[in-house]
Amino acid sequence: MEQTLTEKILARAAGKKEVSPGELINAKIDMALGNDLTAPVAIREFEKIGVEKVFDRARLALIPDHFVPNKDIQSAALAEILRRFARQQKIVHYYEVGRMGIEHALLPELGLTLPGELIVGADSHTCTYGALGAFATGVGSTDLAAVMATGELWFRVPPTIRIIFHGQLPRWLGGKDLILYTIGQLGVDGARYAALEFCGPVIEKLGMDARLTIANMAIEAGAKAGLIAPDEITLAYLEGRAQRPYTALYGDAGAPVAREFNWDVSDLEPQVALPSSPANTRPVSAVAGTAVDQVVIGSCTNGRIDDLRQAAAILKGRRVHPRVRLIVIPATQAIYLQALQEGLLETFIQAQAAVSTPTCGPCLGGHMGILAAGEVAVATTNRNFTGRMGHRASRVYLAGPAVAAAAAVAGEIMHPAALREVN
Amino acid sequence: MRTFQGKVWVFGDDIDTDAILPARYMNSPDPKELAKHCMEDADPDFMKKMSPGDIIVAGKNFGCGSSREHAPLAIKEAGIACVIAGSFARIFYRNALNIGLPILESPAAAASLAAGSTAEVNLQTGEITDLAGGHKFSAAAFPPFMQELIAQGGLINFVKGKV
Ligand code: SF4
């Protein structure tokens, strides 16, 4: 029987020849992840199990990124739980402030998430690593505790939904527009329990940063994972980066899938998700003119170097609108440094943006840019639920870095191409 | 045999984890602290109005969004006896079972139970009765593996038995 990429990976991890959708399996985990919010709960549960050591101290990454640098005394206590546990267990991949980054940007950058692997993380955007041809999925803290103790976890094999993008992606569009369009088409539960597999000529031309953006938001359509088969671009990215040997897996061409969508994106406009759902997606022209108080460029979705380059291309020689606060957050220290070396940080600061050390910060309404009642933000993040970035009565529009940077300059939402005419 | 009755609180479709437990309260992992803010961004007065033993009824895709176990923990610690929904988001479903929060999937019950009514729930059989009109609904049964997980009191006990 022909198998999809998802089925191939899960079968390998479960030590089986093949698996089929709906089947319950117990599988070996190649890499597991926890952060400063979810790992303290997992550590509490791990200690109840009564084993002394984690299953493999090189296969558990603990990343403080949500509320660090510590935003208050309580979050300092959470970070301390993580730090103490990491020291006590001699966790290899623990990254302190100054060395850290947002987990889903940091792990691929460090070569810790590899093709063909089964990866779980106590964070819903763990699905990001599917961009490298891994099966990666978010779990809860108790699940993570079980993995920490045994290195294994139960799964139900999901059906696969295949998305094929055809045509030529227009200028100003990127991975964010493709995934927002997908979520808009499927709805927030359109891929519930399923694995999304992205392919086709448009995907094949995208760089890794854009692919990571796409896989990152698979969860926003309810999916268990979002996968892109590895190709030369993937392998080149992993060259000199991969920290373990790996075996790339590929789906069979004729493997049956639950659903398949074919979309031509040649005429697609930049996409924006309106408050308060990532599926509430419209072409940018539908919301052009919406006044904006704050713009955030960053997060595990769009805080990578390509995203910063796109934003800088628009901000170069321009100023942030007097009514707007622009906050730029490179997702990792390495990205921060590269942005410095490429002169992007200078562009941001000249444009009067605030540039911050890596943190999740405003993405989840933690710190570094909380919205007051009635305020409107454009953010390159992944969720715009009620209250996500601050007060219940604040509103968040999700977009890619080009639309976000254009909004920062114009003070209102507009097509990045229209900015050229305005200035 | 776990049968209980509870007052029904009704919520809509796609209730996300930011509405169930806003991230601004996640600087504490203490379930008691979390419970104080249960459902706050869906209904700011929920914790003032509800009583332990009550039942949450919601539409489709309950618990979508983040993986935070803090969300089902807050509901459990608040004293909610069970959540009945049209469907559950995947990670929430796992988390609820793993921590022992009873959840029942029944689109028919979710569509018909009215706010303020009283429902009777039998967790063993998955039978839900609307005591107002006497209508009975049956929730989807758990696969055998999940039943074993629940019988052992959640994932931690299940793992304890294995290591
Ligand atoms: S950047 Fe936002 S979505 Fe990504 S891990 Fe951090 S809080 Fe979650």
Coordinates of C-alpha atoms and ligand atoms in Angstrom, one line a residue:
Chain A
M1 CA 0.0 0.0 0.0
E2 CA 1.3 3.4 -0.9
Q3 CA 1.9 5.7 2.1
T4 CA 1.9 9.5 2.6
L5 CA 4.9 11.2 4.1
T6 CA 3.1 11.4 7.5
E7 CA 2.4 7.6 7.4
K8 CA 6.0 6.8 6.5
I9 CA 7.4 8.8 9.4
L10 CA 4.9 7.5 12.0
A11 CA 5.5 3.9 10.8
R12 CA 9.2 4.3 11.2
A13 CA 8.9 5.8 14.6
A14 CA 6.5 3.0 15.7
G15 CA 8.8 0.3 14.3
K16 CA 6.1 -0.8 11.9
K17 CA 6.1 -1.5 8.1
E18 CA 3.1 0.6 7.6
V19 CA 0.3 2.5 9.4
S20 CA -3.0 3.8 8.4
P21 CA -5.2 6.7 9.4
G22 CA -7.1 6.2 12.6
E23 CA -4.7 3.6 14.0
L24 CA -3.4 4.1 17.5
I25 CA 0.4 3.7 17.8
N26 CA 3.1 4.0 20.4
A27 CA 6.1 5.7 18.9
K28 CA 9.7 6.7 19.7
I29 CA 10.3 10.5 19.9
D30 CA 13.4 11.9 18.2
M31 CA 13.3 15.3 19.8
A32 CA 11.1 16.9 22.5
L33 CA 10.6 20.5 23.6
G34 CA 9.3 22.5 26.5
N35 CA 9.3 26.2 27.3
D36 CA 9.1 28.5 30.3
L37 CA 5.3 28.2 30.5
T38 CA 4.7 24.6 29.7
A39 CA 7.8 22.8 31.0
P40 CA 7.3 23.8 34.7
V41 CA 3.9 21.9 34.6
A42 CA 5.6 19.0 32.8
I43 CA 8.4 18.9 35.4
R44 CA 5.9 18.8 38.2
E45 CA 4.2 15.8 36.5
F46 CA 7.6 14.2 35.6
E47 CA 8.5 14.2 39.2
K48 CA 5.3 12.3 40.1
I49 CA 6.3 9.5 37.7
G50 CA 9.3 8.7 39.9
V51 CA 12.1 8.1 37.3
E52 CA 15.3 9.9 38.1
K53 CA 16.6 10.9 34.7
V54 CA 15.1 12.1 31.4
F55 CA 15.1 9.6 28.6
D56 CA 17.9 11.4 26.7
R57 CA 19.4 14.6 27.9
A58 CA 20.4 15.5 24.3
R59 CA 16.9 15.0 22.9
L60 CA 15.0 17.3 25.2
A61 CA 15.3 21.0 24.5
L62 CA 14.2 23.4 27.2
I63 CA 13.8 27.0 25.9
P64 CA 12.8 30.0 28.0
D65 CA 11.3 32.3 25.5
H66 CA 7.7 33.3 26.4
F67 CA 8.1 35.6 29.4
V68 CA 11.9 36.2 29.3
P69 CA 13.8 38.3 29.9
N70 CA 11.7 37.8 33.0
K71 CA 8.7 40.1 32.8
D72 CA 7.8 39.9 36.5
I73 CA 8.6 38.1 39.7
Q74 CA 6.2 35.2 38.9
S75 CA 7.7 34.6 35.5
A76 CA 11.2 34.8 37.0
A77 CA 10.2 31.9 39.3
L78 CA 9.0 29.9 36.2
A79 CA 12.3 30.5 34.4
E80 CA 14.1 29.4 37.6
I81 CA 12.2 26.1 37.6
L82 CA 13.3 25.4 34.1
R83 CA 16.9 26.5 34.8
R84 CA 17.2 24.4 37.9
F85 CA 15.8 21.3 36.1
A86 CA 18.1 21.8 33.1
R87 CA 21.2 22.0 35.4
Q88 CA 20.1 19.1 37.5
Q89 CA 19.4 16.9 34.4
K90 CA 22.4 18.2 32.5
I91 CA 20.1 19.1 29.6
V92 CA 22.3 19.8 26.5
H93 CA 19.9 22.1 24.7
Y94 CA 19.0 24.6 27.3
Y95 CA 19.5 28.2 26.1
E96 CA 19.7 31.1 28.5
V97 CA 18.8 34.7 27.8
G98 CA 21.5 36.1 25.5
R99 CA 21.9 32.8 23.8
M100 CA 18.3 31.9 23.2
G101 CA 15.7 32.5 20.6
I102 CA 12.0 31.8 20.1
E103 CA 11.9 28.0 20.3
H104 CA 10.5 27.3 16.8
A105 CA 13.0 29.6 15.2
L106 CA 15.9 28.4 17.3
L107 CA 15.6 24.6 17.0
P108 CA 15.6 24.4 13.2
E109 CA 18.4 27.0 13.1
L110 CA 20.5 24.8 15.4
G111 CA 19.9 21.8 13.3
L112 CA 17.9 20.0 16.0
T113 CA 14.8 19.2 13.9
L114 CA 15.5 16.9 11.0
P115 CA 13.8 15.2 8.0
G116 CA 12.1 12.0 8.8
E117 CA 12.0 12.6 12.5
L118 CA 9.1 12.5 15.0
I119 CA 9.2 15.6 17.2
V120 CA 6.8 16.7 19.9
G121 CA 6.8 19.9 21.9
A122 CA 4.6 21.3 24.7
D123 CA 3.7 24.2 22.4
S124 CA 1.1 24.2 19.6
H125 CA 3.5 25.7 17.0
T126 CA 5.8 22.7 17.2
C127 CA 4.3 21.9 13.8
T128 CA 6.8 24.4 12.4
Y129 CA 9.4 21.7 12.0
G130 CA 7.2 20.0 9.4
A131 CA 8.8 22.4 6.9
L132 CA 11.9 20.2 7.1
G133 CA 10.0 17.0 6.3
A134 CA 9.6 15.9 9.9
F135 CA 6.4 15.0 11.6
A136 CA 6.2 17.5 14.4
T137 CA 3.2 18.2 16.6
G138 CA 2.2 20.1 19.7
V139 CA 1.2 18.2 22.8
G140 CA 0.3 19.2 26.4
S141 CA 2.6 19.3 29.5
T142 CA 1.5 15.9 30.8
D143 CA 2.3 14.4 27.4
L144 CA 5.7 16.0 27.6
A145 CA 6.2 14.6 31.1
A146 CA 5.5 11.1 29.7
V147 CA 8.0 11.6 26.9
M148 CA 10.6 13.0 29.3
A149 CA 10.3 9.8 31.3
T150 CA 10.0 7.2 28.5
G151 CA 11.0 8.8 25.2
E152 CA 7.7 7.5 23.7
L153 CA 4.2 8.7 23.3
W154 CA 0.8 7.5 21.9
F155 CA -0.6 8.9 18.7
R156 CA -3.6 8.4 16.5
V157 CA -2.4 8.3 12.8
P158 CA -4.0 11.3 11.1
P159 CA -5.5 11.4 7.6
T160 CA -3.5 13.6 5.2
I161 CA -4.9 16.6 3.4
R162 CA -2.8 17.7 0.4
I163 CA -2.5 21.3 -0.7
I164 CA -1.0 22.0 -4.0
F165 CA 0.0 25.5 -5.0
H166 CA 0.2 26.3 -8.7
G167 CA 1.3 29.3 -10.7
Q168 CA 3.6 32.1 -9.9
L169 CA 3.6 33.9 -6.5
P170 CA 3.2 37.6 -7.1
R171 CA 5.6 40.2 -5.8
W172 CA 5.2 41.2 -2.1
L173 CA 3.7 37.9 -1.3
G174 CA 5.4 35.2 0.8
G175 CA 4.8 32.1 3.0
K176 CA 2.5 34.0 5.3
D177 CA 0.1 34.9 2.5
L178 CA -0.1 31.2 1.3
I179 CA -0.8 29.9 4.8
L180 CA -3.4 32.7 5.6
Y181 CA -5.1 31.9 2.4
T182 CA -5.1 28.2 3.2
I183 CA -6.6 28.8 6.7
G184 CA -9.2 31.1 5.3
Q185 CA -10.3 28.4 2.8
L186 CA -10.2 25.6 5.4
G187 CA -11.5 27.4 8.5
V188 CA -10.0 27.1 12.0
D189 CA -11.1 23.4 12.2
G190 CA -11.0 22.5 8.6
A191 CA -8.0 20.3 9.1
R192 CA -8.8 19.1 12.7
Y193 CA -6.9 15.9 13.5
A194 CA -5.4 15.8 10.0
A195 CA -1.9 16.3 8.6
L196 CA -1.6 19.1 6.0
E197 CA 1.0 18.4 3.3
F198 CA 2.0 21.4 1.2
C199 CA 3.5 20.8 -2.3
G200 CA 3.6 22.0 -5.9
P201 CA 5.7 24.4 -8.0
V202 CA 5.2 27.4 -5.7
I203 CA 6.4 25.6 -2.6
E204 CA 9.4 24.2 -4.5
K205 CA 10.7 27.7 -5.2
L206 CA 10.3 28.9 -1.6
G207 CA 13.3 29.3 0.7
M208 CA 13.4 27.6 4.2
D209 CA 12.2 30.7 6.0
A210 CA 9.0 31.0 4.0
R211 CA 8.4 27.2 4.3
L212 CA 8.8 27.4 8.1
T213 CA 6.2 30.2 8.2
I214 CA 3.7 28.0 6.3
A215 CA 4.2 24.9 8.5
N216 CA 4.1 27.1 11.6
M217 CA 0.4 28.0 11.1
A218 CA -0.9 24.5 10.2
I219 CA -2.3 24.4 13.7
E220 CA -4.4 27.5 13.0
A221 CA -6.5 25.3 10.6
G222 CA -6.7 22.7 13.5
A223 CA -4.1 20.4 11.9
K224 CA -1.9 18.0 13.9
A225 CA 1.0 18.7 11.6
G226 CA 2.0 20.6 8.5
L227 CA 4.6 19.0 6.3
I228 CA 6.7 19.9 3.2
A229 CA 8.8 17.1 1.7
P230 CA 12.5 17.7 1.8
D231 CA 14.3 18.7 -1.4
E232 CA 17.6 20.3 -2.4
I233 CA 16.7 23.5 -0.6
T234 CA 16.1 21.6 2.6
L235 CA 19.3 19.6 2.3
A236 CA 21.3 22.7 1.5
Y237 CA 19.9 24.4 4.6
L238 CA 20.9 21.4 6.8
E239 CA 24.4 21.2 5.4
G240 CA 26.8 21.9 8.3
R241 CA 23.8 22.4 10.6
A242 CA 22.3 19.0 11.3
Q243 CA 23.3 17.8 14.7
R244 CA 22.4 14.2 14.2
P245 CA 22.5 11.8 11.2
Y246 CA 19.1 11.6 9.6
T247 CA 17.2 9.7 6.9
A248 CA 14.9 11.8 4.8
L249 CA 11.6 10.1 4.0
Y250 CA 9.2 10.8 1.1
G251 CA 5.6 10.0 0.5
D252 CA 4.7 7.6 -2.3
A253 CA 3.3 9.5 -5.4
G254 CA 0.1 7.5 -5.5
A255 CA -0.6 7.5 -1.8
P256 CA -4.3 8.1 -1.1
V257 CA -5.2 11.2 0.8
A258 CA -8.4 12.3 2.6
R259 CA -8.7 15.5 0.5
E260 CA -6.7 17.4 -2.0
F261 CA -6.9 21.1 -3.0
N262 CA -5.3 22.7 -6.1
W263 CA -5.0 26.4 -5.9
D264 CA -3.4 28.8 -8.5
V265 CA -1.9 31.7 -6.6
S266 CA -0.8 33.8 -9.6
D267 CA -3.5 36.4 -8.9
L268 CA -3.4 36.3 -5.1
E269 CA -3.3 39.6 -3.2
P270 CA -1.4 39.9 0.0
Q271 CA -3.6 38.3 2.7
V272 CA -4.8 39.7 6.0
A273 CA -6.6 37.9 8.8
L274 CA -9.1 40.2 10.5
P275 CA -10.0 40.1 14.2
S276 CA -10.6 37.7 15.9
S277 CA -9.8 34.6 14.0
P278 CA -6.8 33.5 11.8
A279 CA -9.4 32.1 9.4
N280 CA -11.1 35.5 8.9
T281 CA -8.9 36.1 5.9
R282 CA -9.3 38.7 3.2
P283 CA -7.2 40.2 0.4
V284 CA -5.4 43.4 1.7
S285 CA -7.5 45.7 -0.5
A286 CA -10.7 44.7 1.5
V287 CA -9.3 46.3 4.7
A288 CA -7.1 49.0 3.1
G289 CA -7.5 52.3 5.1
T290 CA -7.9 50.6 8.5
A291 CA -6.0 52.9 11.0
V292 CA -3.3 51.2 13.1
D293 CA -1.8 52.0 16.5
Q294 CA 0.9 49.4 16.7
V295 CA 2.8 47.1 14.4
V296 CA 4.7 44.0 15.6
I297 CA 7.2 42.3 13.3
G298 CA 8.5 39.1 14.8
S299 CA 7.4 35.8 16.4
C300 CA 8.0 32.2 15.5
T301 CA 5.9 32.8 12.3
N302 CA 7.8 35.8 10.8
G303 CA 10.8 36.7 12.9
R304 CA 13.4 35.2 10.6
I305 CA 16.0 36.9 8.5
D306 CA 14.0 36.8 5.2
D307 CA 11.1 38.4 7.1
L308 CA 13.4 41.2 8.5
R309 CA 14.8 41.8 5.0
Q310 CA 11.4 42.2 3.5
A311 CA 10.4 44.7 6.3
A312 CA 13.6 46.6 5.9
A313 CA 13.2 46.9 2.2
I314 CA 10.0 48.8 2.8
L315 CA 11.3 50.8 5.8
K316 CA 14.5 51.9 4.2
G317 CA 14.6 55.7 3.8
R318 CA 11.1 56.0 5.3
R319 CA 9.8 56.8 8.8
V320 CA 7.2 55.0 10.9
H321 CA 3.9 57.0 10.9
P322 CA 3.8 59.5 13.9
R323 CA 0.7 57.8 15.3
V324 CA 2.2 54.3 15.1
R325 CA 4.5 52.3 17.4
L326 CA 6.6 49.7 15.4
I327 CA 8.2 46.9 17.4
V328 CA 10.7 44.6 15.6
I329 CA 11.8 41.4 17.4
P330 CA 14.3 39.2 15.6
A331 CA 13.5 35.6 16.6
T332 CA 16.9 34.4 17.6
Q333 CA 20.3 35.9 18.6
A334 CA 21.8 34.6 15.4
I335 CA 19.1 36.4 13.3
Y336 CA 19.6 39.5 15.5
L337 CA 23.3 39.5 14.7
Q338 CA 22.8 38.9 11.0
A339 CA 20.3 41.7 10.9
L340 CA 23.0 43.9 12.5
Q341 CA 25.7 42.9 10.0
E342 CA 23.4 43.4 7.1
G343 CA 22.5 46.9 8.3
L344 CA 18.8 46.0 8.8
L345 CA 18.8 47.1 12.4
E346 CA 20.1 50.5 11.4
T347 CA 17.2 50.8 8.9
F348 CA 14.7 49.9 11.6
I349 CA 16.1 52.3 14.1
Q350 CA 16.5 55.1 11.5
A351 CA 12.8 54.5 10.7
Q352 CA 12.1 55.0 14.4
A353 CA 11.2 51.4 15.3
A354 CA 11.8 49.8 18.7
V355 CA 14.0 46.8 18.2
S356 CA 14.1 44.1 21.0
T357 CA 16.1 41.1 22.1
P358 CA 14.4 37.8 21.0
T359 CA 11.2 37.0 23.0
C360 CA 7.7 35.8 22.4
G361 CA 6.6 38.9 24.3
P362 CA 3.7 40.7 22.6
C363 CA 2.7 37.7 20.5
L364 CA 0.8 36.2 23.4
G365 CA 0.1 39.4 25.2
G366 CA 2.9 38.7 27.6
H367 CA 5.0 41.9 27.6
M368 CA 6.9 44.2 25.3
G369 CA 3.9 45.8 23.6
I370 CA 0.5 45.0 25.2
L371 CA -2.5 46.7 23.6
A372 CA -4.9 48.9 25.5
A373 CA -8.7 48.8 25.1
G374 CA -9.7 49.9 21.6
E375 CA -6.2 49.8 20.1
V376 CA -5.6 48.2 16.7
A377 CA -2.4 46.3 15.8
V378 CA -1.1 44.7 12.6
A379 CA 1.1 41.7 13.6
T380 CA 3.2 39.2 11.7
T381 CA 2.3 36.7 14.5
N382 CA -0.1 33.8 14.2
R383 CA -3.2 34.4 16.4
N384 CA -5.6 37.2 16.7
F385 CA -8.1 35.8 19.1
T386 CA -9.9 38.1 21.5
G387 CA -7.4 39.4 24.1
R388 CA -4.5 37.6 22.5
M389 CA -2.2 40.7 22.5
G390 CA -3.7 42.6 25.4
H391 CA -7.1 44.0 26.3
R392 CA -10.2 42.1 25.3
A393 CA -11.3 45.2 23.4
S394 CA -8.1 45.5 21.3
R395 CA -8.0 44.2 17.8
V396 CA -5.2 42.4 15.9
Y397 CA -4.9 42.0 12.1
L398 CA -2.5 39.2 11.0
A399 CA -0.3 39.8 7.9
G400 CA 3.1 39.1 6.4
P401 CA 6.1 41.4 7.0
A402 CA 5.6 43.4 3.9
V403 CA 2.0 44.4 4.7
A404 CA 3.0 45.0 8.3
A405 CA 5.9 47.3 7.4
A406 CA 3.7 49.2 5.0
A407 CA 1.1 49.7 7.7
A408 CA 3.8 51.0 10.0
V409 CA 4.8 53.7 7.5
A410 CA 1.3 54.6 6.2
G411 CA -0.4 54.4 9.6
E412 CA -3.1 52.3 8.0
I413 CA -3.4 49.0 6.3
M414 CA -2.5 49.2 2.6
H415 CA -1.0 47.1 -0.2
P416 CA 2.8 47.4 0.0
A417 CA 2.9 48.3 -3.7
A418 CA 0.6 51.3 -3.0
L419 CA 3.1 52.7 -0.6
R420 CA 5.5 53.4 -3.5
E421 CA 3.0 55.8 -4.9
V422 CA 2.2 57.5 -1.6
N423 CA 5.8 58.4 -0.8
Chain B
M1 CA -20.8 4.4 37.8
R2 CA -20.3 8.1 37.5
T3 CA -23.7 9.8 36.9
F4 CA -24.1 13.5 37.9
Q5 CA -26.4 16.4 37.3
G6 CA -25.2 20.0 36.7
K7 CA -26.4 23.4 35.5
V8 CA -25.5 24.2 31.9
W9 CA -23.4 27.2 30.8
V10 CA -23.5 27.6 27.0
F11 CA -20.7 28.9 24.8
G12 CA -20.3 29.2 21.0
D13 CA -18.1 27.7 18.3
D14 CA -14.3 27.8 18.2
I15 CA -13.8 28.8 21.9
D16 CA -10.0 29.2 21.9
T17 CA -7.5 28.6 24.8
D18 CA -6.9 32.4 25.0
A19 CA -10.6 32.8 25.9
I20 CA -10.5 29.8 28.4
L21 CA -7.3 30.9 30.1
P22 CA -5.7 34.2 28.9
A23 CA -1.9 33.9 28.5
R24 CA -1.5 36.9 30.8
Y25 CA -2.3 34.6 33.8
M26 CA 0.1 31.9 32.7
N27 CA 2.9 33.3 34.8
S28 CA 1.6 30.9 37.5
P29 CA 1.4 27.2 37.0
D30 CA -0.8 26.8 40.2
P31 CA -4.2 25.4 39.2
K32 CA -5.9 27.4 42.0
E33 CA -4.6 30.7 40.6
L34 CA -5.5 29.6 37.0
A35 CA -9.1 28.6 38.1
K36 CA -9.8 32.2 39.2
H37 CA -9.6 33.3 35.5
C38 CA -11.4 30.3 33.9
M39 CA -13.3 31.4 30.8
E40 CA -12.5 35.1 31.5
D41 CA -12.1 36.3 28.0
A42 CA -15.3 34.4 26.8
D43 CA -17.4 35.7 29.8
P44 CA -15.6 37.9 32.3
D45 CA -18.2 37.1 35.0
F46 CA -18.1 33.4 34.5
M47 CA -16.3 32.5 37.8
K48 CA -18.7 34.7 39.8
K49 CA -21.8 33.0 38.3
M50 CA -20.8 29.4 38.2
S51 CA -20.9 26.8 41.0
P52 CA -18.8 23.6 41.3
G53 CA -20.5 20.7 39.5
D54 CA -21.8 22.9 36.7
I55 CA -21.4 21.8 33.1
I56 CA -19.8 23.7 30.1
V57 CA -21.6 23.2 26.8
A58 CA -20.0 24.5 23.6
G59 CA -20.2 24.3 19.8
K60 CA -17.5 22.9 17.5
N61 CA -13.7 23.0 18.0
F62 CA -13.7 23.8 21.7
G63 CA -10.2 24.5 23.0
C64 CA -8.6 25.5 19.7
G65 CA -5.3 27.5 19.7
S66 CA -2.5 26.9 22.0
S67 CA -1.3 23.7 23.7
R68 CA -1.6 25.2 27.2
E69 CA -2.7 22.5 29.6
H70 CA -3.4 25.5 31.9
A71 CA -6.8 25.7 30.0
P72 CA -8.3 22.3 31.0
L73 CA -6.5 22.6 34.4
A74 CA -8.4 25.9 35.0
I75 CA -11.7 24.3 34.0
K76 CA -11.1 21.2 36.2
E77 CA -9.9 23.2 39.2
A78 CA -12.9 25.6 38.9
G79 CA -15.0 22.6 39.6
I80 CA -16.7 22.1 36.2
A81 CA -17.9 18.5 36.2
C82 CA -17.5 18.0 32.5
V83 CA -17.4 19.8 29.1
I84 CA -19.8 18.8 26.3
A85 CA -19.0 20.1 22.9
G86 CA -19.8 19.5 19.3
S87 CA -16.2 18.8 18.8
F88 CA -12.9 19.4 20.5
A89 CA -9.6 20.8 19.1
R90 CA -7.0 18.0 19.0
I91 CA -4.5 19.1 21.7
F92 CA -7.2 20.1 24.1
Y93 CA -8.8 16.7 23.7
R94 CA -5.5 15.0 24.5
N95 CA -4.8 17.3 27.4
A96 CA -8.3 16.9 29.0
L97 CA -7.9 13.1 28.9
N98 CA -4.4 13.2 30.2
I99 CA -5.3 15.3 33.2
G100 CA -8.6 13.6 33.9
L101 CA -11.1 16.3 32.9
P102 CA -14.2 14.5 31.6
I103 CA -15.2 15.6 28.0
L104 CA -18.0 14.4 25.8
E105 CA -18.4 15.0 22.1
S106 CA -22.0 15.3 21.0
P107 CA -23.0 17.8 18.3
A108 CA -26.7 17.0 19.0
A109 CA -26.5 17.6 22.7
A110 CA -24.3 20.7 22.2
A111 CA -26.9 22.2 19.8
S112 CA -29.9 21.4 22.0
L113 CA -28.9 22.0 25.6
A114 CA -30.0 25.5 26.7
A115 CA -28.3 27.9 29.1
G116 CA -29.5 27.5 32.6
S117 CA -31.0 24.1 32.1
T118 CA -29.9 21.0 34.0
A119 CA -28.3 18.0 32.3
E120 CA -27.6 14.6 33.6
V121 CA -24.4 12.9 32.4
N122 CA -23.4 9.3 32.6
L123 CA -19.7 9.2 31.9
Q124 CA -19.6 5.4 31.6
T125 CA -22.1 5.1 28.9
G126 CA -21.7 8.6 27.4
E127 CA -25.4 9.2 27.8
I128 CA -26.5 12.9 28.3
T129 CA -30.1 13.7 29.4
D130 CA -31.6 17.1 29.1
L131 CA -33.7 17.2 32.3
A132 CA -35.9 20.0 31.0
G133 CA -37.4 18.0 28.1
G134 CA -36.2 14.5 28.9
H135 CA -34.3 14.3 25.6
K136 CA -31.4 11.8 25.6
F137 CA -28.2 12.1 23.6
S138 CA -25.3 9.7 23.3
A139 CA -21.8 11.0 23.0
A140 CA -19.2 9.3 20.9
A141 CA -17.6 6.5 22.8
F142 CA -13.8 6.6 23.6
P143 CA -11.6 4.1 21.7
P144 CA -10.5 1.2 24.0
F145 CA -7.0 2.7 24.4
M146 CA -8.4 6.0 25.8
Q147 CA -10.8 4.0 28.1
E148 CA -7.8 2.3 29.6
L149 CA -6.0 5.7 30.0
I150 CA -9.1 7.1 31.8
A151 CA -9.5 4.0 33.9
Q152 CA -5.9 4.4 35.2
G153 CA -6.6 8.0 36.1
G154 CA -4.8 9.8 33.3
L155 CA -1.5 9.6 31.5
I156 CA 0.9 9.9 34.5
N157 CA -0.5 6.8 36.2
F158 CA -0.6 5.0 32.9
V159 CA 3.1 5.8 32.4
K160 CA 3.9 4.9 36.1
G161 CA 2.6 1.5 35.4
K162 CA 5.0 1.0 32.5
V163 CA 8.3 2.4 33.8
Ligands
SF4_1 S1 6.1 33.6 19.2 FE1 4.0 33.5 19.8 S2 3.2 31.7 18.7 FE2 5.4 31.5 18.6 S3 6.0 30.3 20.4 FE3 6.1 32.4 21.0 S4 4.0 32.8 21.9 FE4 3.9 30.9 20.7

